[in-house]
Amino acid sequence: MPSVFVQGRPVDSYPRLAPEARHGKVRRITEAGEEVLHKPCRDVTEFGPDLAALIDDMFLTMYIADGAGLAANQVGVDLRLFVYDCPDDDGVRHVGHIANPVLDPLDAAHRRLLDEGEGCLSVPGATMDVPRPDRAVVRGFDRDGEPVVIEGTGYFARCLAHEADHCAGRLYLDRLSRRERKDALRQVADRRDEVLARRAANVEALKA
């Protein structure tokens, strides 16, 4: 079994950070409560250098924040687009980006819900158990407008579903009960400064 898949295809070797990050710049990550995170994003209609530059920025920003995925509205851009660098439960690494993602509906008889810990770069410091299917199939397009299909299981399936939610204007907080949401926001209040300080330190280390 290959140890890395890029854009859904196996590769023999891959660097520690996606090459796109070398060309990117760090952007501010939006946080829960900001309007751009709470409304459905627009379709990507222009595929070209501007989209490629945004993807570069998103990869670098994701790495600086120690994330496994990042959607465009998390850097303040109202587009249905996300990047990811995420392992599955078998330790296989998945790296790529997808524009205009659509999650395939799963037959309830052939899916299993996993109620496991989930965090979000836009909800800094909070981790809550969120039920998600153990498999996800996402269809969309790459930066050149070519069709792509990405399939994931376990933790990677969670990542794909989480990022697809972002593109629809939903946070994982929206899947919690009122009590659970209050718990998550309490965690943010306690840990946000520490998380943002760690990201700032990562930016400084990048400059060194």
PDB file of C-alpha atoms in Angstrom:
ATOM      1  CA  MET A   1       0.000   0.000   0.000  1.00  0.00           C
ATOM      2  CA  PRO A   2       1.490   3.415  -0.930  1.00  0.00           C
ATOM      3  CA  SER A   3       2.199   5.667   2.039  1.00  0.00           C
ATOM      4  CA  VAL A   4       1.218   8.937   0.306  1.00  0.00           C
ATOM      5  CA  PHE A   5      -1.624   9.895  -2.029  1.00  0.00           C
ATOM      6  CA  VAL A   6      -1.554  13.290  -3.767  1.00  0.00           C
ATOM      7  CA  GLN A   7      -4.816  14.425  -5.363  1.00  0.00           C
ATOM      8  CA  GLY A   8      -6.060  10.880  -4.812  1.00  0.00           C
ATOM      9  CA  ARG A   9      -3.162   9.254  -6.678  1.00  0.00           C
ATOM     10  CA  PRO A  10      -0.339   7.230  -5.092  1.00  0.00           C
ATOM     11  CA  VAL A  11       3.194   8.675  -5.250  1.00  0.00           C
ATOM     12  CA  ASP A  12       6.545   7.065  -4.479  1.00  0.00           C
ATOM     13  CA  SER A  13       7.845   9.916  -2.308  1.00  0.00           C
ATOM     14  CA  TYR A  14       6.748  13.323  -1.094  1.00  0.00           C
ATOM     15  CA  PRO A  15       8.328  16.152   0.941  1.00  0.00           C
ATOM     16  CA  ARG A  16       7.377  16.900   4.535  1.00  0.00           C
ATOM     17  CA  LEU A  17       5.449  19.983   3.387  1.00  0.00           C
ATOM     18  CA  ALA A  18       3.504  20.248   0.144  1.00  0.00           C
ATOM     19  CA  PRO A  19       5.571  22.151  -2.455  1.00  0.00           C
ATOM     20  CA  GLU A  20       2.769  24.726  -2.798  1.00  0.00           C
ATOM     21  CA  ALA A  21       3.622  26.042   0.670  1.00  0.00           C
ATOM     22  CA  ARG A  22       7.008  27.282  -0.557  1.00  0.00           C
ATOM     23  CA  HIS A  23       5.275  29.857  -2.748  1.00  0.00           C
ATOM     24  CA  GLY A  24       2.595  30.908  -0.287  1.00  0.00           C
ATOM     25  CA  LYS A  25       2.196  33.647   2.263  1.00  0.00           C
ATOM     26  CA  VAL A  26       0.608  33.284   5.684  1.00  0.00           C
ATOM     27  CA  ARG A  27      -2.923  34.627   5.980  1.00  0.00           C
ATOM     28  CA  ARG A  28      -4.989  35.386   9.059  1.00  0.00           C
ATOM     29  CA  ILE A  29      -7.354  32.568  10.052  1.00  0.00           C
ATOM     30  CA  THR A  30     -10.945  33.650  10.593  1.00  0.00           C
ATOM     31  CA  GLU A  31     -12.725  32.604  13.781  1.00  0.00           C
ATOM     32  CA  ALA A  32     -16.200  31.417  14.712  1.00  0.00           C
ATOM     33  CA  GLY A  33     -18.621  34.333  14.672  1.00  0.00           C
ATOM     34  CA  GLU A  34     -17.196  35.992  11.563  1.00  0.00           C
ATOM     35  CA  GLU A  35     -19.799  36.199   8.802  1.00  0.00           C
ATOM     36  CA  VAL A  36     -17.709  34.535   6.092  1.00  0.00           C
ATOM     37  CA  LEU A  37     -17.684  31.286   8.080  1.00  0.00           C
ATOM     38  CA  HIS A  38     -21.435  31.150   8.515  1.00  0.00           C
ATOM     39  CA  LYS A  39     -22.818  31.394   4.980  1.00  0.00           C
ATOM     40  CA  PRO A  40     -22.477  29.091   1.960  1.00  0.00           C
ATOM     41  CA  CYS A  41     -19.475  29.952  -0.188  1.00  0.00           C
ATOM     42  CA  ARG A  42     -19.544  30.832  -3.884  1.00  0.00           C
ATOM     43  CA  ASP A  43     -18.511  28.349  -6.556  1.00  0.00           C
ATOM     44  CA  VAL A  44     -15.044  28.680  -8.000  1.00  0.00           C
ATOM     45  CA  THR A  45     -15.585  29.808 -11.602  1.00  0.00           C
ATOM     46  CA  GLU A  46     -12.107  31.002 -12.585  1.00  0.00           C
ATOM     47  CA  PHE A  47      -9.255  28.508 -12.680  1.00  0.00           C
ATOM     48  CA  GLY A  48      -5.869  30.121 -13.153  1.00  0.00           C
ATOM     49  CA  PRO A  49      -2.971  31.896 -11.426  1.00  0.00           C
ATOM     50  CA  ASP A  50      -5.087  33.676  -8.808  1.00  0.00           C
ATOM     51  CA  LEU A  51      -6.638  30.400  -7.654  1.00  0.00           C
ATOM     52  CA  ALA A  52      -3.227  28.712  -7.637  1.00  0.00           C
ATOM     53  CA  ALA A  53      -1.794  31.542  -5.489  1.00  0.00           C
ATOM     54  CA  LEU A  54      -4.685  31.209  -3.036  1.00  0.00           C
ATOM     55  CA  ILE A  55      -4.060  27.459  -2.753  1.00  0.00           C
ATOM     56  CA  ASP A  56      -0.357  28.154  -2.077  1.00  0.00           C
ATOM     57  CA  ASP A  57      -1.300  30.583   0.703  1.00  0.00           C
ATOM     58  CA  MET A  58      -3.780  28.128   2.179  1.00  0.00           C
ATOM     59  CA  PHE A  59      -1.236  25.312   2.348  1.00  0.00           C
ATOM     60  CA  LEU A  60       1.310  27.491   4.139  1.00  0.00           C
ATOM     61  CA  THR A  61      -1.309  28.914   6.501  1.00  0.00           C
ATOM     62  CA  MET A  62      -2.541  25.402   7.326  1.00  0.00           C
ATOM     63  CA  TYR A  63       0.980  24.231   8.174  1.00  0.00           C
ATOM     64  CA  ILE A  64       1.702  27.310  10.305  1.00  0.00           C
ATOM     65  CA  ALA A  65      -1.462  26.536  12.294  1.00  0.00           C
ATOM     66  CA  ASP A  66      -0.597  22.808  12.604  1.00  0.00           C
ATOM     67  CA  GLY A  67      -3.798  21.884  10.780  1.00  0.00           C
ATOM     68  CA  ALA A  68      -4.852  18.894   8.675  1.00  0.00           C
ATOM     69  CA  GLY A  69      -7.215  20.861   6.430  1.00  0.00           C
ATOM     70  CA  LEU A  70      -8.176  24.452   5.665  1.00  0.00           C
ATOM     71  CA  ALA A  71     -11.069  25.955   3.707  1.00  0.00           C
ATOM     72  CA  ALA A  72     -10.913  29.226   1.794  1.00  0.00           C
ATOM     73  CA  ASN A  73     -13.417  30.970   4.054  1.00  0.00           C
ATOM     74  CA  GLN A  74     -11.033  30.267   6.938  1.00  0.00           C
ATOM     75  CA  VAL A  75      -8.693  32.774   5.334  1.00  0.00           C
ATOM     76  CA  GLY A  76     -11.551  35.145   4.597  1.00  0.00           C
ATOM     77  CA  VAL A  77     -12.173  34.131   0.970  1.00  0.00           C
ATOM     78  CA  ASP A  78     -15.759  33.328   0.015  1.00  0.00           C
ATOM     79  CA  LEU A  79     -15.036  30.372  -2.294  1.00  0.00           C
ATOM     80  CA  ARG A  80     -15.837  26.657  -2.192  1.00  0.00           C
ATOM     81  CA  LEU A  81     -12.278  25.428  -1.914  1.00  0.00           C
ATOM     82  CA  PHE A  82     -10.169  23.544   0.596  1.00  0.00           C
ATOM     83  CA  VAL A  83      -6.693  22.071   0.995  1.00  0.00           C
ATOM     84  CA  TYR A  84      -5.648  19.113   3.120  1.00  0.00           C
ATOM     85  CA  ASP A  85      -2.635  17.179   4.375  1.00  0.00           C
ATOM     86  CA  CYS A  86      -4.127  14.484   6.551  1.00  0.00           C
ATOM     87  CA  PRO A  87      -3.455  10.873   7.552  1.00  0.00           C
ATOM     88  CA  ASP A  88      -6.061   8.166   7.588  1.00  0.00           C
ATOM     89  CA  ASP A  89      -6.384   5.580  10.352  1.00  0.00           C
ATOM     90  CA  ASP A  90      -3.868   3.314   8.598  1.00  0.00           C
ATOM     91  CA  GLY A  91      -1.176   6.003   8.634  1.00  0.00           C
ATOM     92  CA  VAL A  92      -1.482   6.733   4.902  1.00  0.00           C
ATOM     93  CA  ARG A  93      -0.929  10.430   4.163  1.00  0.00           C
ATOM     94  CA  HIS A  94      -3.333  12.280   1.852  1.00  0.00           C
ATOM     95  CA  VAL A  95      -2.403  15.660   0.358  1.00  0.00           C
ATOM     96  CA  GLY A  96      -4.274  17.853  -2.069  1.00  0.00           C
ATOM     97  CA  HIS A  97      -6.862  20.514  -2.786  1.00  0.00           C
ATOM     98  CA  ILE A  98     -10.377  20.484  -4.191  1.00  0.00           C
ATOM     99  CA  ALA A  99     -12.606  23.215  -5.586  1.00  0.00           C
ATOM    100  CA  ASN A 100     -16.408  23.075  -5.560  1.00  0.00           C
ATOM    101  CA  PRO A 101     -16.469  19.929  -3.398  1.00  0.00           C
ATOM    102  CA  VAL A 102     -19.593  17.771  -3.278  1.00  0.00           C
ATOM    103  CA  LEU A 103     -19.886  14.923  -0.773  1.00  0.00           C
ATOM    104  CA  ASP A 104     -21.453  11.771  -2.173  1.00  0.00           C
ATOM    105  CA  PRO A 105     -24.489  10.680  -0.138  1.00  0.00           C
ATOM    106  CA  LEU A 106     -23.779   7.432   1.692  1.00  0.00           C
ATOM    107  CA  ASP A 107     -26.269   4.606   2.011  1.00  0.00           C
ATOM    108  CA  ALA A 108     -27.109   4.404   5.712  1.00  0.00           C
ATOM    109  CA  ALA A 109     -26.919   0.600   5.537  1.00  0.00           C
ATOM    110  CA  HIS A 110     -23.269   0.743   4.442  1.00  0.00           C
ATOM    111  CA  ARG A 111     -21.866   3.434   6.694  1.00  0.00           C
ATOM    112  CA  ARG A 112     -20.682   3.534  10.265  1.00  0.00           C
ATOM    113  CA  LEU A 113     -20.662   6.644  12.418  1.00  0.00           C
ATOM    114  CA  LEU A 114     -17.507   7.354  14.429  1.00  0.00           C
ATOM    115  CA  ASP A 115     -17.987   9.641  17.426  1.00  0.00           C
ATOM    116  CA  GLU A 116     -14.452  10.962  17.875  1.00  0.00           C
ATOM    117  CA  GLY A 117     -12.588  14.135  18.770  1.00  0.00           C
ATOM    118  CA  GLU A 118     -12.642  16.961  16.246  1.00  0.00           C
ATOM    119  CA  GLY A 119     -11.075  20.401  16.285  1.00  0.00           C
ATOM    120  CA  CYS A 120     -11.071  23.373  13.946  1.00  0.00           C
ATOM    121  CA  LEU A 121      -8.501  26.070  13.238  1.00  0.00           C
ATOM    122  CA  SER A 122     -11.345  28.609  13.390  1.00  0.00           C
ATOM    123  CA  VAL A 123     -12.341  27.392  16.868  1.00  0.00           C
ATOM    124  CA  PRO A 124      -8.857  27.644  18.404  1.00  0.00           C
ATOM    125  CA  GLY A 125      -8.186  25.414  21.373  1.00  0.00           C
ATOM    126  CA  ALA A 126     -11.415  23.402  21.432  1.00  0.00           C
ATOM    127  CA  THR A 127     -11.827  19.680  20.749  1.00  0.00           C
ATOM    128  CA  MET A 128     -15.186  17.940  20.899  1.00  0.00           C
ATOM    129  CA  ASP A 129     -16.559  14.531  19.932  1.00  0.00           C
ATOM    130  CA  VAL A 130     -18.537  14.824  16.690  1.00  0.00           C
ATOM    131  CA  PRO A 131     -20.216  11.865  14.924  1.00  0.00           C
ATOM    132  CA  ARG A 132     -19.058  11.494  11.319  1.00  0.00           C
ATOM    133  CA  PRO A 133     -19.298   8.644   8.788  1.00  0.00           C
ATOM    134  CA  ASP A 134     -16.193   6.420   8.619  1.00  0.00           C
ATOM    135  CA  ARG A 135     -16.017   6.915   4.831  1.00  0.00           C
ATOM    136  CA  ALA A 136     -16.304   9.944   2.568  1.00  0.00           C
ATOM    137  CA  VAL A 137     -16.178  10.480  -1.188  1.00  0.00           C
ATOM    138  CA  VAL A 138     -15.774  14.050  -2.439  1.00  0.00           C
ATOM    139  CA  ARG A 139     -16.038  15.132  -6.067  1.00  0.00           C
ATOM    140  CA  GLY A 140     -14.831  18.444  -7.431  1.00  0.00           C
ATOM    141  CA  PHE A 141     -12.087  20.061  -9.481  1.00  0.00           C
ATOM    142  CA  ASP A 142      -8.385  20.799  -9.188  1.00  0.00           C
ATOM    143  CA  ARG A 143      -6.702  24.184  -9.708  1.00  0.00           C
ATOM    144  CA  ASP A 144      -6.753  23.658 -13.482  1.00  0.00           C
ATOM    145  CA  GLY A 145     -10.451  22.829 -13.603  1.00  0.00           C
ATOM    146  CA  GLU A 146      -9.881  19.108 -14.084  1.00  0.00           C
ATOM    147  CA  PRO A 147     -12.333  16.752 -12.304  1.00  0.00           C
ATOM    148  CA  VAL A 148     -11.059  14.964  -9.193  1.00  0.00           C
ATOM    149  CA  VAL A 149     -12.555  12.351  -6.888  1.00  0.00           C
ATOM    150  CA  ILE A 150     -11.093  11.950  -3.406  1.00  0.00           C
ATOM    151  CA  GLU A 151     -12.043   9.058  -1.159  1.00  0.00           C
ATOM    152  CA  GLY A 152     -11.147   8.788   2.511  1.00  0.00           C
ATOM    153  CA  THR A 153     -11.721   6.559   5.503  1.00  0.00           C
ATOM    154  CA  GLY A 154     -11.420   7.088   9.241  1.00  0.00           C
ATOM    155  CA  TYR A 155      -9.758  10.344  10.285  1.00  0.00           C
ATOM    156  CA  PHE A 156      -9.280  11.436   6.675  1.00  0.00           C
ATOM    157  CA  ALA A 157     -12.991  10.922   5.981  1.00  0.00           C
ATOM    158  CA  ARG A 158     -13.663  13.171   8.987  1.00  0.00           C
ATOM    159  CA  CYS A 159     -11.340  15.798   7.503  1.00  0.00           C
ATOM    160  CA  LEU A 160     -13.089  15.708   4.120  1.00  0.00           C
ATOM    161  CA  ALA A 161     -16.546  16.009   5.692  1.00  0.00           C
ATOM    162  CA  HIS A 162     -15.362  18.806   8.016  1.00  0.00           C
ATOM    163  CA  GLU A 163     -13.915  20.864   5.154  1.00  0.00           C
ATOM    164  CA  ALA A 164     -16.951  20.258   2.923  1.00  0.00           C
ATOM    165  CA  ASP A 165     -19.052  21.595   5.808  1.00  0.00           C
ATOM    166  CA  HIS A 166     -16.958  24.782   5.817  1.00  0.00           C
ATOM    167  CA  CYS A 167     -17.723  25.328   2.143  1.00  0.00           C
ATOM    168  CA  ALA A 168     -21.443  25.096   2.988  1.00  0.00           C
ATOM    169  CA  GLY A 169     -21.072  27.679   5.765  1.00  0.00           C
ATOM    170  CA  ARG A 170     -21.148  25.209   8.665  1.00  0.00           C
ATOM    171  CA  LEU A 171     -18.742  24.747  11.574  1.00  0.00           C
ATOM    172  CA  TYR A 172     -18.541  21.587  13.634  1.00  0.00           C
ATOM    173  CA  LEU A 173     -20.013  23.709  16.436  1.00  0.00           C
ATOM    174  CA  ASP A 174     -23.269  23.625  14.475  1.00  0.00           C
ATOM    175  CA  ARG A 175     -23.393  19.844  14.930  1.00  0.00           C
ATOM    176  CA  LEU A 176     -23.195  20.085  18.734  1.00  0.00           C
ATOM    177  CA  SER A 177     -25.925  20.375  21.325  1.00  0.00           C
ATOM    178  CA  ARG A 178     -26.273  23.730  23.074  1.00  0.00           C
ATOM    179  CA  ARG A 179     -24.496  22.350  26.132  1.00  0.00           C
ATOM    180  CA  GLU A 180     -21.652  20.905  24.068  1.00  0.00           C
ATOM    181  CA  ARG A 181     -21.277  24.162  22.167  1.00  0.00           C
ATOM    182  CA  LYS A 182     -20.926  26.070  25.437  1.00  0.00           C
ATOM    183  CA  ASP A 183     -18.242  23.586  26.507  1.00  0.00           C
ATOM    184  CA  ALA A 184     -16.360  24.137  23.239  1.00  0.00           C
ATOM    185  CA  LEU A 185     -16.512  27.923  23.568  1.00  0.00           C
ATOM    186  CA  ARG A 186     -15.281  27.636  27.150  1.00  0.00           C
ATOM    187  CA  GLN A 187     -12.273  25.696  25.853  1.00  0.00           C
ATOM    188  CA  VAL A 188     -11.624  28.468  23.331  1.00  0.00           C
ATOM    189  CA  ALA A 189     -11.702  31.093  26.073  1.00  0.00           C
ATOM    190  CA  ASP A 190      -9.175  29.090  28.085  1.00  0.00           C
ATOM    191  CA  ARG A 191      -6.777  28.117  25.279  1.00  0.00           C
ATOM    192  CA  ARG A 192      -7.104  30.607  22.419  1.00  0.00           C
ATOM    193  CA  ASP A 193      -4.186  32.817  23.482  1.00  0.00           C
ATOM    194  CA  GLU A 194      -1.896  29.800  23.775  1.00  0.00           C
ATOM    195  CA  VAL A 195      -2.904  28.528  20.332  1.00  0.00           C
ATOM    196  CA  LEU A 196      -2.400  31.918  18.663  1.00  0.00           C
ATOM    197  CA  ALA A 197       0.977  32.340  20.382  1.00  0.00           C
ATOM    198  CA  ARG A 198       2.087  28.974  19.001  1.00  0.00           C
ATOM    199  CA  ARG A 199       1.049  30.003  15.493  1.00  0.00           C
ATOM    200  CA  ALA A 200       2.938  33.293  15.850  1.00  0.00           C
ATOM    201  CA  ALA A 201       6.017  31.370  16.957  1.00  0.00           C
ATOM    202  CA  ASN A 202       5.723  29.137  13.897  1.00  0.00           C
ATOM    203  CA  VAL A 203       5.630  32.241  11.679  1.00  0.00           C
ATOM    204  CA  GLU A 204       8.782  33.605  13.336  1.00  0.00           C
ATOM    205  CA  ALA A 205      10.513  30.253  12.935  1.00  0.00           C
ATOM    206  CA  LEU A 206       9.648  30.382   9.237  1.00  0.00           C
ATOM    207  CA  LYS A 207      11.430  33.736   8.910  1.00  0.00           C
ATOM    208  CA  ALA A 208      14.582  32.496  10.654  1.00  0.00           C
TER     209      ALA A 208
END
